[in-house]
XYZ file of C-alpha atoms in Angstrom:
646
model
C 0.000 0.000 0.000
C 1.248 3.476 -0.889
C 0.795 6.311 1.605
C 0.934 10.002 0.966
C 3.529 11.799 2.935
C 3.127 14.868 5.002
C 1.635 17.858 3.345
C 4.708 19.967 2.528
C 4.202 21.013 -1.051
C 6.501 18.221 -2.470
C 5.759 14.773 -3.818
C 6.647 12.033 -1.438
C 8.904 9.075 -2.350
C 7.107 5.852 -3.134
C 8.353 2.913 -1.142
C 7.101 0.013 0.900
C 6.463 1.387 4.302
C 6.997 -0.718 7.329
C 3.975 -1.345 9.416
C 5.342 0.431 12.462
C 6.232 3.479 10.378
C 2.668 3.768 9.188
C 1.537 4.173 12.794
C 3.824 7.142 13.350
C 3.651 8.842 9.990
C 1.911 12.213 10.102
C -1.386 12.214 8.228
C -5.009 11.865 8.844
C -4.280 9.872 11.972
C -5.090 6.383 12.945
C -8.438 7.295 14.353
C -9.506 8.662 10.991
C -8.273 5.568 9.243
C -10.083 3.341 11.627
C -13.202 5.342 11.065
C -12.895 4.875 7.344
C -12.403 1.139 7.743
C -15.137 0.601 10.308
C -18.318 -1.176 9.261
C -21.163 1.181 8.310
C -23.427 -0.386 10.841
C -21.316 1.047 13.635
C -21.057 4.570 12.222
C -23.450 7.176 11.014
C -22.995 8.058 7.331
C -20.358 10.775 6.915
C -19.380 13.107 4.054
C -17.984 11.612 0.907
C -14.139 11.827 0.416
C -13.026 15.052 -1.145
C -10.239 15.187 -3.663
C -7.215 17.185 -2.667
C -5.346 19.646 -4.712
C -1.843 18.881 -5.805
C 0.456 19.353 -2.933
C -2.105 17.948 -0.502
C -4.230 21.101 -0.107
C -7.991 20.918 0.156
C -10.061 22.833 -2.337
C -11.305 26.203 -1.290
C -14.841 26.369 0.055
C -16.988 27.960 2.736
C -15.535 27.764 6.193
C -17.559 26.107 8.908
C -18.298 27.648 12.279
C -15.522 25.773 13.808
C -15.587 24.120 17.188
C -17.907 25.649 19.940
C -15.986 27.391 22.653
C -17.452 27.418 26.243
C -17.398 30.716 28.146
C -14.760 31.128 30.668
C -16.821 30.800 33.795
C -14.011 31.803 35.922
C -14.108 35.334 34.492
C -15.273 37.651 37.354
C -16.490 40.351 34.974
C -18.723 37.957 33.165
C -20.023 36.531 36.431
C -20.859 40.063 37.651
C -22.703 40.842 34.445
C -24.837 37.727 34.730
C -25.692 38.531 38.343
C -26.662 42.102 37.439
C -28.971 40.878 34.699
C -30.636 38.375 37.049
C -31.231 41.044 39.695
C -32.654 43.458 37.148
C -35.020 40.780 35.825
C -36.166 39.935 39.363
C -36.724 43.607 40.189
C -38.666 44.008 36.990
C -40.931 41.088 37.954
C -41.496 42.596 41.405
C -42.208 45.996 39.888
C -44.715 44.590 37.441
C -46.380 42.591 40.226
C -46.493 45.654 42.475
C -47.995 47.790 39.732
C -50.566 45.061 39.081
C -51.521 44.696 42.724
C -51.603 48.411 43.532
C -52.912 49.649 40.251
C -55.319 46.954 39.248
C -56.074 44.814 42.346
C -55.247 47.205 45.127
C -58.773 47.559 46.434
C -59.498 43.855 46.109
C -56.346 42.883 47.987
C -57.113 45.372 50.732
C -60.591 43.932 51.040
C -59.207 40.403 51.225
C -56.810 41.411 53.976
C -59.576 43.156 55.888
C -61.896 40.182 55.496
C -59.400 37.997 57.344
C -59.667 40.343 60.320
C -63.471 40.542 60.347
C -65.937 38.625 62.475
C -69.722 38.587 62.270
C -71.958 38.445 65.313
C -75.715 38.183 65.567
C -77.667 40.937 67.293
C -80.585 39.398 69.121
C -83.920 41.087 68.731
C -85.511 42.143 71.996
C -88.425 39.796 72.717
C -91.747 41.519 73.189
C -93.270 41.812 76.635
C -96.426 40.188 77.940
C -98.481 42.460 80.167
C -101.820 42.301 81.933
C -104.792 44.479 81.019
C -103.327 47.410 82.968
C -99.844 47.170 81.449
C -98.247 45.355 84.390
C -95.331 43.221 83.191
C -96.005 39.506 83.337
C -93.049 38.509 81.125
C -90.090 40.584 79.964
C -86.498 40.103 78.769
C -83.203 41.398 80.155
C -79.728 41.627 78.596
C -77.296 38.853 79.450
C -74.032 37.433 78.056
C -72.583 33.981 77.466
C -68.851 33.955 78.259
C -66.677 31.818 75.950
C -62.971 31.012 75.624
C -60.545 30.239 72.799
C -58.245 27.991 74.817
C -55.379 28.072 72.324
C -55.250 31.869 72.296
C -55.594 32.088 76.072
C -52.693 29.683 76.573
C -50.307 32.264 75.052
C -51.724 35.254 76.942
C -49.840 37.009 79.710
C -49.898 40.329 81.535
C -46.774 42.211 80.503
C -44.615 43.348 83.378
C -46.591 41.482 86.019
C -44.630 40.191 88.986
C -45.318 37.435 89.692
C -46.232 36.599 86.097
C -49.967 36.422 85.406
C -50.577 34.288 82.340
C -52.548 31.510 80.733
C -55.668 29.785 82.083
C -54.660 29.915 85.741
C -53.843 33.614 85.589
C -57.092 34.396 83.782
C -59.075 32.322 86.279
C -57.621 34.339 89.136
C -58.833 37.563 87.541
C -62.248 36.264 86.449
C -63.317 34.277 89.508
C -64.135 37.262 91.777
C -66.147 38.898 88.988
C -68.140 35.770 88.153
C -68.344 34.476 91.708
C -66.884 31.122 90.671
C -64.185 28.956 92.221
C -60.810 29.867 90.675
C -59.559 26.278 90.445
C -62.732 25.025 88.769
C -62.742 28.010 86.440
C -59.104 27.408 85.523
C -59.933 23.839 84.551
C -62.611 25.135 82.184
C -60.213 27.603 80.598
C -57.403 25.098 79.938
C -57.318 22.912 76.848
C -57.052 22.941 73.065
C -60.610 23.943 72.100
C -61.131 27.020 69.959
C -64.605 27.533 71.428
C -65.935 26.581 74.833
C -68.708 28.065 76.953
C -67.428 29.252 80.319
C -70.518 30.819 81.911
C -74.072 31.739 80.959
C -76.324 34.490 82.255
C -73.431 36.913 82.767
C -74.725 40.356 83.755
C -73.852 43.397 81.601
C -71.807 44.974 84.396
C -69.867 41.726 84.839
C -69.023 41.602 81.140
C -67.883 45.235 81.150
C -65.490 44.470 84.005
C -64.179 41.376 82.211
C -63.716 43.214 78.923
C -61.613 45.886 80.638
C -59.141 43.175 81.687
C -58.242 42.626 78.028
C -57.662 38.889 78.348
C -56.889 37.403 74.929
C -59.224 34.538 74.039
C -62.011 35.546 76.440
C -65.072 36.544 74.434
C -68.802 37.000 75.032
C -72.002 36.517 73.088
C -74.891 38.850 73.796
C -78.039 36.976 74.771
C -81.245 37.709 76.625
C -82.928 36.076 79.568
C -86.684 35.809 79.894
C -87.908 36.683 83.364
C -91.322 36.628 84.997
C -91.382 39.378 87.650
C -94.475 38.055 89.422
C -93.151 34.511 89.686
C -96.077 32.024 89.671
C -98.686 34.610 88.650
C -100.402 33.359 85.477
C -97.618 30.820 85.005
C -100.180 28.356 83.646
C -100.994 30.826 80.857
C -97.603 32.363 80.122
C -95.583 29.197 79.688
C -91.826 29.665 79.350
C -88.959 30.234 76.893
C -86.222 27.642 76.311
C -82.458 28.234 76.311
C -82.527 29.106 72.603
C -84.959 31.938 73.288
C -87.915 30.152 71.703
C -91.310 29.877 73.372
C -91.764 26.330 74.644
C -95.242 26.294 76.205
C -98.292 28.468 76.809
C -98.621 31.940 75.327
C -94.849 32.135 74.870
C -95.102 29.259 72.386
C -98.384 30.221 70.740
C -97.360 33.857 70.153
C -93.655 33.190 69.565
C -93.538 34.465 65.971
C -94.771 37.958 66.898
C -92.883 38.160 70.185
C -89.548 37.124 68.609
C -88.741 40.063 66.353
C -86.027 40.024 63.652
C -82.332 39.561 64.591
C -79.667 41.954 63.302
C -75.945 41.521 62.580
C -72.689 43.350 63.330
C -69.458 42.897 61.377
C -66.366 44.087 63.291
C -62.586 44.086 62.983
C -60.765 41.986 65.553
C -57.224 41.579 66.754
C -55.111 38.527 67.432
C -56.983 37.530 70.558
C -60.369 37.892 68.912
C -61.110 41.136 70.741
C -62.797 43.943 68.843
C -60.370 46.658 67.710
C -61.532 50.047 69.048
C -62.109 52.399 66.120
C -61.726 49.533 63.654
C -64.063 48.662 60.834
C -67.657 48.027 61.891
C -70.893 47.566 59.977
C -74.170 46.984 61.794
C -77.664 45.988 60.737
C -79.981 46.751 63.625
C -82.366 44.135 64.938
C -86.101 44.775 65.005
C -87.702 44.174 68.433
C -90.684 41.891 68.748
C -94.168 43.203 69.400
C -95.566 43.229 72.930
C -98.905 41.667 73.770
C -101.416 42.976 76.283
C -103.688 40.386 77.844
C -107.214 40.800 79.135
C -106.110 39.288 82.457
C -106.293 41.541 85.511
C -103.108 40.804 87.437
C -104.584 41.471 90.876
C -107.698 39.392 90.201
C -105.552 36.587 88.777
C -103.478 36.633 91.962
C -106.628 36.533 94.111
C -108.066 33.632 92.127
C -104.840 31.622 92.337
C -104.540 32.237 96.069
C -108.185 31.303 96.664
C -108.162 28.075 94.667
C -104.865 26.923 96.181
C -106.234 27.512 99.662
C -109.503 25.671 98.989
C -107.799 22.712 97.324
C -105.672 22.357 100.439
C -108.609 22.878 102.811
C -110.881 20.333 101.101
C -108.231 17.792 100.141
C -109.173 18.172 96.485
C -106.978 16.823 93.715
C -107.055 20.141 91.876
C -109.184 23.162 91.138
C -109.723 26.019 88.681
C -111.326 29.448 88.682
C -112.467 31.277 85.557
C -113.690 34.886 85.432
C -115.180 36.386 82.242
C -116.449 39.842 81.352
C -119.977 38.891 80.265
C -120.302 41.826 77.850
C -117.003 41.519 75.949
C -115.899 37.920 76.427
C -112.593 39.074 77.915
C -110.975 36.568 80.266
C -110.300 38.434 83.511
C -108.769 35.490 85.380
C -107.895 31.917 84.493
C -106.416 30.275 87.561
C -105.207 26.727 88.120
C -104.220 25.331 91.481
C -100.541 24.504 91.883
C -99.275 26.950 89.276
C -95.481 26.836 89.044
C -92.908 29.576 88.538
C -91.947 29.902 84.837
C -88.612 31.370 85.957
C -87.710 27.840 87.037
C -89.884 25.462 85.001
C -87.876 22.381 85.964
C -89.380 22.639 89.441
C -92.874 21.950 88.139
C -94.921 20.963 85.149
C -95.957 23.823 82.905
C -98.411 22.007 80.688
C -100.865 24.831 80.105
C -104.188 25.573 81.728
C -106.421 22.718 82.830
C -109.327 25.176 82.595
C -109.235 24.734 78.820
C -107.704 21.278 78.424
C -109.302 19.063 81.091
C -112.894 17.942 80.626
C -115.504 16.825 83.133
C -119.263 16.275 83.317
C -120.783 19.641 84.252
C -123.573 18.134 86.312
C -126.298 20.411 87.601
C -124.720 23.624 86.271
C -125.884 22.442 82.818
C -129.527 22.440 83.958
C -129.720 26.109 82.934
C -129.576 24.958 79.291
C -132.544 22.652 79.846
C -134.478 25.507 81.463
C -133.652 27.856 78.580
C -134.686 25.250 75.991
C -137.952 24.595 77.832
C -138.757 28.310 77.883
C -137.786 28.796 74.226
C -139.906 25.850 73.054
C -142.872 26.672 75.304
C -142.653 23.399 77.219
C -142.934 25.242 80.552
C -142.650 28.624 82.271
C -141.019 29.620 85.577
C -144.204 28.895 87.526
C -145.235 25.624 85.860
C -146.022 23.207 88.755
C -144.531 19.730 89.160
C -144.906 17.041 91.792
C -141.367 15.850 92.154
C -140.585 12.534 93.873
C -137.156 11.539 95.139
C -136.913 8.943 92.358
C -138.454 9.137 88.882
C -138.701 6.374 86.240
C -139.105 7.234 82.557
C -141.253 5.475 79.973
C -138.288 3.318 78.913
C -137.655 2.236 82.520
C -134.702 4.510 83.240
C -134.722 5.585 86.896
C -133.218 8.838 88.154
C -133.125 10.131 91.703
C -132.120 13.254 93.567
C -128.980 13.725 95.636
C -130.810 13.124 98.913
C -134.036 11.356 99.850
C -137.174 13.415 100.307
C -140.944 13.161 100.134
C -142.719 14.242 96.982
C -142.242 17.989 96.551
C -144.567 20.496 94.928
C -142.049 22.513 92.953
C -142.391 25.021 90.176
C -139.996 24.989 87.265
C -138.018 27.618 89.209
C -138.124 25.391 92.293
C -136.713 22.448 90.345
C -133.735 24.625 89.397
C -133.403 26.119 92.873
C -133.407 22.696 94.575
C -131.291 21.170 91.794
C -133.656 18.213 91.399
C -132.514 15.617 88.872
C -135.886 13.866 88.961
C -137.724 17.132 88.355
C -135.377 18.124 85.515
C -136.034 14.814 83.738
C -139.801 15.210 84.246
C -139.573 18.667 82.672
C -136.995 17.958 79.963
C -138.500 14.755 78.609
C -141.034 16.931 76.823
C -138.276 18.627 74.808
C -137.609 16.717 71.559
C -134.341 14.781 71.614
C -132.769 16.670 68.692
C -133.756 19.996 70.252
C -131.942 19.027 73.433
C -128.819 18.414 71.354
C -129.249 21.640 69.400
C -129.295 23.811 72.527
C -126.285 22.067 74.034
C -124.444 22.764 70.797
C -125.628 26.374 70.581
C -124.237 27.063 74.038
C -120.830 25.776 72.908
C -120.682 22.159 74.024
C -118.624 19.961 71.709
C -116.677 22.825 70.081
C -113.580 24.785 71.069
C -114.123 28.347 72.201
C -111.162 29.554 70.137
C -109.301 31.089 73.077
C -105.686 32.018 72.284
C -104.083 29.148 74.172
C -102.683 25.828 72.961
C -104.228 22.437 73.694
C -107.849 23.530 74.104
C -110.280 20.608 74.218
C -113.641 20.714 72.431
C -115.234 18.610 75.133
C -117.478 15.649 74.344
C -120.954 15.884 72.849
C -122.119 12.825 70.956
C -124.720 13.233 68.188
C -128.270 12.769 69.441
C -128.804 9.658 67.314
C -125.954 8.003 69.244
C -127.534 8.600 72.646
C -128.699 5.436 74.328
C -131.878 5.031 76.351
C -130.314 6.605 79.436
C -128.034 9.236 77.892
C -130.911 11.043 76.211
C -132.224 11.906 79.694
C -128.877 12.260 81.494
C -127.840 15.130 79.214
C -130.725 17.153 80.690
C -128.857 17.473 84.000
C -125.267 17.602 82.737
C -124.207 13.985 82.472
C -123.223 11.946 79.399
C -121.543 15.147 78.142
C -118.156 16.629 79.026
C -116.926 20.210 78.964
C -113.987 22.355 79.998
C -114.249 24.890 82.800
C -114.164 27.679 80.226
C -117.054 26.177 78.232
C -119.138 25.772 81.383
C -118.488 29.385 82.398
C -119.306 30.656 78.911
C -122.855 29.280 79.247
C -123.535 31.601 82.183
C -121.823 34.540 80.472
C -124.162 34.021 77.503
C -127.278 34.029 79.680
C -126.032 37.113 81.536
C -125.428 38.887 78.193
C -129.109 38.703 77.255
C -128.636 35.468 75.343
C -125.707 36.661 73.201
C -122.728 34.334 73.161
C -119.447 36.259 72.765
C -116.291 34.355 71.946
C -114.039 34.373 75.017
C -110.577 35.761 74.371
C -107.346 36.421 76.213
C -105.575 39.035 74.047
C -106.509 42.697 74.335
C -104.106 43.930 71.665
C -100.547 44.312 70.388
C -97.999 47.114 70.698
C -95.621 47.355 67.725
C -91.916 48.285 68.132
C -92.775 51.877 67.197
C -95.269 52.068 70.066
C -98.423 51.761 67.986
C -101.160 49.835 69.796
C -103.548 47.709 67.754
C -106.551 46.298 69.619
C -107.710 42.776 68.911
C -110.469 42.263 66.405
C -113.888 42.391 68.006
C -114.931 38.959 69.215
C -117.578 37.100 67.245
C -121.038 36.945 68.805
C -124.155 34.814 68.318
C -127.688 35.165 69.645
C -128.310 31.787 71.271
C -131.602 32.436 73.077
C -133.927 35.405 73.134
C -133.233 38.283 75.537
C -136.524 37.535 77.282
C -135.603 33.906 77.882
C -132.127 34.881 79.073
C -133.445 37.460 81.531
C -136.027 34.975 82.828
C -133.365 32.339 83.473
C -131.251 34.979 85.269
C -134.116 35.672 87.653
C -134.635 31.949 88.211
C -130.920 31.608 89.038
C -131.193 34.252 91.739
C -133.507 31.858 93.605
C -130.637 29.348 93.802
C -128.603 31.813 95.892
C -131.545 33.338 97.717
C -132.609 30.315 99.772
C -131.528 27.525 97.413
C -128.475 25.248 97.235
C -126.125 28.143 96.496
C -126.782 30.374 99.477
C -123.061 30.338 100.406
C -122.331 32.277 97.210
C -124.120 35.410 98.421
C -122.202 38.727 98.387
C -123.488 41.435 100.735
C -124.924 44.375 98.825
C -125.031 42.611 95.462
C -127.603 40.452 93.755
C -126.096 37.123 92.741
C -127.367 34.574 90.227
C -125.757 31.155 90.005
C -125.969 27.396 90.087
C -124.355 24.644 92.108
C -123.107 21.445 90.533
C -122.123 17.961 91.662
C -121.307 15.325 89.079
C -119.768 11.893 89.062
C -116.576 11.556 87.050
C -115.798 8.750 84.629
C -114.162 7.112 87.602
C -117.164 6.059 89.752
C -115.335 7.209 92.867
C -114.586 10.651 91.430
C -116.650 13.806 91.996
C -116.629 17.255 90.408
C -118.061 19.938 92.701
C -118.733 23.384 91.282
C -120.475 26.719 91.458
C -120.893 29.137 88.556
C -122.479 32.527 89.052
C -122.993 36.041 87.704
C -122.687 39.412 89.455
C -124.413 41.776 89.776
C -127.524 39.867 88.714
C -129.414 43.086 88.029
C -126.614 44.527 85.824
C -124.374 41.609 84.850
C -120.649 42.301 84.459
C -118.794 39.175 85.542
C -119.315 35.418 85.327
C -117.142 33.397 87.724
C -116.771 29.632 88.039
C -115.141 27.627 90.834
C -114.542 23.947 90.111
C -112.952 21.382 92.441
C -111.958 17.831 91.556
C -112.514 15.114 94.161
C -112.994 17.223 97.292
C -112.802 15.119 100.443
C -114.663 17.298 102.949
C -117.915 17.451 100.941
C -119.084 16.476 97.477
C -121.533 19.353 97.108
C -120.662 22.452 95.121
C -122.795 24.575 97.421
C -120.564 23.604 100.346
C -117.045 23.679 98.858
C -117.218 25.883 95.737
C -119.875 28.525 96.478
C -117.927 30.167 99.352
C -114.880 30.590 97.092
C -117.102 32.206 94.463
C -118.307 34.726 97.028
C -114.714 35.582 97.962
C -113.330 35.939 94.431
C -116.383 37.562 92.823
C -116.617 40.025 95.709
C -112.958 40.947 95.186
C -113.557 41.408 91.440
C -116.475 43.771 92.070
C -114.252 45.966 94.215
C -111.340 45.747 91.787
C -113.523 46.873 88.893
C -115.303 49.505 90.934
C -118.776 48.089 90.263
C -121.420 49.698 92.432
C -123.690 47.572 94.665
C -127.087 46.522 93.344
C -129.660 49.277 93.491
C -132.773 47.155 93.169
C -134.383 44.240 94.990
C -134.912 40.963 93.166
C -138.457 40.068 92.135
C -138.156 36.316 92.362
C -140.409 33.596 91.012
C -142.146 31.250 93.430
C -140.323 27.980 93.891
C -143.227 25.960 95.324
C -146.974 25.774 94.746
C -150.059 24.656 96.656
């Protein structure tokens, strides 16, 4: 093989070159030769061989870029330049970002930052008051606070410069305990922990919270609440009911009228610091709450107190299970008193059962007090008049062999229709009433309100029990004539007498006089509905007949000196054969009726007769009501019907 010599402008001498010489001869180099001889599979295709000029020079052509040279990183000037450029770029980014934030999103960013420091609290609406007819508070609300703690924030709190150091839960407890009147150790245990929200104390007074706030203890916060109080304790507790811990009416009027008493809550948005405390002078936005309306009842507070005191005393004196007193304005239907024995204090409802008023929820057989309906029906239908004579035996048997007898044995009596009512004779009432058609008997019971709710503004009112006349059996159709086989509430029974006293006009009884709006505007209740049940003449006649019951009849203990009284005693067996309901319901003054009052006792032990146990209480309470209302004594003498005949 012939090799070309070094490129020196002269032709080389041709000779056989030793192998070793070929490895040291200057030229393309052994690596280039090996590359030329290497298999194509191991090498990417390269440029085709180029012919050389004579003398070994390559032909002229464009020069390539040559080999890439790396910068000298060790050059301090170059390194400084690169650093300067990087800083300028970073500053430019910051500048652009700053311009964007301040120029385009400045307000939004500020709002976002503020929002992180804002808290929202609810502003409770003041609950409306409940007052009696004269504006005396029966239920009202007072400002209170619920004290809470953020235990994590409190753990880092300390009083700067204090010696010894006052800090954390134990230090806070030492400051708070004398204000709250709580044991410091027990309070400290409540304050320690990891909770972000824990109730420390409820019912905190405004002056207590002001003192606590001035301490500036981080993590100690308060929520404004209200507490419902009943200034007169047990007075009308059966009507008022109570409010639960969430401020919602739970029973009685508080529950029934809750929507109007509640009002509309407001809100306050405020800026707070690290410890959750409001920043003085910081951002604040408030939407005021709207107080609830206040309700004025028809109840007379003093008369309600008298009725409650009287019925409690008589229940105790007679060993009765319970008792109620109802007083109604006969002309307007306003409830002046609605008293249950054993009324509890709504300030502390857990001590008793506030289940409403038994005067509207509990039913009983009215007994002889319902005989006035039979008398009215007999007069209206022309069956008899006040002087119609009857020979009344102790025991009377009807055509269908149903026997009825009076409360005590006696010889046959010559009684007028008025006398039958005055002596409260069951036998005589059946003799008289059997001439009234069965459906008519039912119709008058229904007209006077039996079997239907009165519509009084209290929850859980019972309609009583009045079966249709075609469901009466052979005995019931006579028993209804003297108040058995039917059941009523105390309010329904009292309403019958109020209707008779109001010249036969039945006025719906009601408990609400009106509402006072938050702006002080008073709106009276809509006038109560009224219905003419019996004619004025019949009503006035029955009133005169009822005066005979008090003037020499079974209700003589109901008399009130200086006033004419009309009324009726009642004694009825309960569903339990051993149970008795004793009652007296009357109207005063009989010559100018203003008030109907009922006294009803359940299972008295000293006597079963209403004239003995209920009539004296009527005299006491009705007499008090006359004085309370300033009603003048009767100015006329009663012209009574004869009760007997010869």
